Amino acid sequence: MGQRLGVNVDHVATLRQARRVSYPDPVTAAALAELAGAGQITIHLREDRRHIQERDLRILRETVQTLLNLEMAATQDMVKIAYEHKPDVVTLVPERREELTTEGGLEVNGQKDALAKTIKNLKDGEITVSLFIDPDLDQVRASHKVNADRIELHTGRYCEARNEREREREFSRIVDAAKAGARLGMGVAAGHGLNYDNVRAIARIQEIDELNIGHAIVARAVLVGFERAVREMLELMRNPG
Ligand SMILES: CC(=O)[C@@H](O)[C@H](O)COP(=O)(O)O
Ligand SMILES: NCC(=O)COP(=O)(O)O
């Protein structure tokens, strides 16, 4: 089986929240994404609820047919919510209220004891735990030390590279981190900022078994429809050249 596509439906909810109405519904988008071949639905329940609401999580838990991946901060409040709704996967991500979007990866190295407790708590609840980290070997090793099941490599710097040299450097970091994570027996995902132009190189990395992509798919879906936007992304992942 090839790489799983996790479709992040946060920004369908961004459009809904712009007018505080009931549409477009990320639950509908998730169903369309799965019909188009997505292997996972990803949502980020932020502390400031700028887009995804707990209502979305509750209903998606009932309707998602593939895997439900809840991105969340590593706080006790969020652990309680995860226990209540039992997503298949929790991805722990850093959060700063004033950030436009996720900026860096989780600082695992600097908070190993606290993270190890949170991860154990979630795993005791039969929830798979992934850590959203920068493609940094120290962070990969620290993720293994705190018993994470998976890591998700932050591809933001690769996606935002200002020139080819910078892009190649960031790409090499991702390759090295993916290999290190796989060698340590962790599942390796990647995400943030991936789009129809930059995804193929990442999709060619054998050690990466999952890509989580949201903003670019939702942006294209506004123009061509959700199912087509997902199918076009899957086509690029399955034929990365
Ligand atoms: C962790 C990550 O890179 C994204 O999945 C995250 O959801 C970005 O935050 P927004 O969706 O709020 O942009
Ligand atoms: N973890 C990355 C994700 O879920 C989607 O990020 P983006 O494609 O919206 O930047």
mmCIF file of N, CA and C and ligand atoms in Angstrom, residues 8 10-11 44 46 50-51 71 93 100-102 132 192, ligand 1:
data_model
loop_
_atom_site.group_PDB
_atom_site.id
_atom_site.type_symbol
_atom_site.label_atom_id
_atom_site.label_comp_id
_atom_site.label_asym_id
_atom_site.label_seq_id
_atom_site.Cartn_x
_atom_site.Cartn_y
_atom_site.Cartn_z
ATOM 1 N N ASN A 8 -6.454 17.475 5.859
ATOM 2 C CA ASN A 8 -6.749 18.347 6.986
ATOM 3 C C ASN A 8 -7.865 19.308 6.581
ATOM 4 N N ASP A 10 -9.270 21.701 8.411
ATOM 5 C CA ASP A 10 -9.329 22.930 9.213
ATOM 6 C C ASP A 10 -9.897 24.113 8.449
ATOM 7 N N HIS A 11 -9.414 24.305 7.209
ATOM 8 C CA HIS A 11 -9.730 25.579 6.543
ATOM 9 C C HIS A 11 -11.059 25.580 5.798
ATOM 10 N N HIS A 44 -7.288 20.109 13.523
ATOM 11 C CA HIS A 44 -6.506 20.747 14.584
ATOM 12 C C HIS A 44 -7.485 21.507 15.485
ATOM 13 N N ARG A 46 -7.772 23.827 17.977
ATOM 14 C CA ARG A 46 -6.906 24.809 18.634
ATOM 15 C C ARG A 46 -7.540 25.353 19.906
ATOM 16 N N ARG A 50 -10.274 28.845 16.495
ATOM 17 C CA ARG A 50 -10.437 29.751 15.338
ATOM 18 C C ARG A 50 -11.101 29.055 14.156
ATOM 19 N N HIS A 51 -10.998 27.723 14.064
ATOM 20 C CA HIS A 51 -11.656 27.047 12.957
ATOM 21 C C HIS A 51 -12.391 25.784 13.437
ATOM 22 N N GLU A 71 -5.079 16.833 15.862
ATOM 23 C CA GLU A 71 -3.911 17.634 16.245
ATOM 24 C C GLU A 71 -4.312 18.491 17.445
ATOM 25 N N VAL A 93 1.050 19.058 18.811
ATOM 26 C CA VAL A 93 1.646 20.161 18.067
ATOM 27 C C VAL A 93 1.846 21.358 18.998
ATOM 28 N N LEU A 100 -0.204 32.786 13.096
ATOM 29 C CA LEU A 100 -1.116 32.694 11.946
ATOM 30 C C LEU A 100 -1.382 31.223 11.653
ATOM 31 N N THR A 101 -0.346 30.412 11.683
ATOM 32 C CA THR A 101 -0.447 28.968 11.520
ATOM 33 C C THR A 101 0.700 28.365 12.320
ATOM 34 N N THR A 102 0.768 27.049 12.328
ATOM 35 C CA THR A 102 1.820 26.424 13.128
ATOM 36 C C THR A 102 3.183 26.876 12.627
ATOM 37 N N PHE A 132 4.574 16.227 16.215
ATOM 38 C CA PHE A 132 4.857 17.108 15.077
ATOM 39 C C PHE A 132 6.170 17.815 15.378
ATOM 40 N N HIS A 192 2.667 20.154 6.444
ATOM 41 C CA HIS A 192 2.637 21.617 6.617
ATOM 42 C C HIS A 192 3.198 22.326 5.394
HETATM 43 C C1 LIG B 1 0.490 21.178 12.500
HETATM 44 C C2 LIG B 1 0.258 21.767 11.177
HETATM 45 O O1 LIG B 1 1.147 22.124 10.459
HETATM 46 C C3 LIG B 1 -1.113 21.933 10.690
HETATM 47 O O2 LIG B 1 -1.746 20.759 10.621
HETATM 48 C C4 LIG B 1 -1.879 22.849 11.590
HETATM 49 O O3 LIG B 1 -3.232 22.520 11.558
HETATM 50 C C5 LIG B 1 -1.654 24.243 11.096
HETATM 51 O O4 LIG B 1 -2.501 25.086 11.805
HETATM 52 P P1 LIG B 1 -3.750 25.717 11.007
HETATM 53 O O5 LIG B 1 -4.524 24.571 10.444
HETATM 54 O O6 LIG B 1 -4.476 26.493 12.055
HETATM 55 O O7 LIG B 1 -3.134 26.556 9.920
#
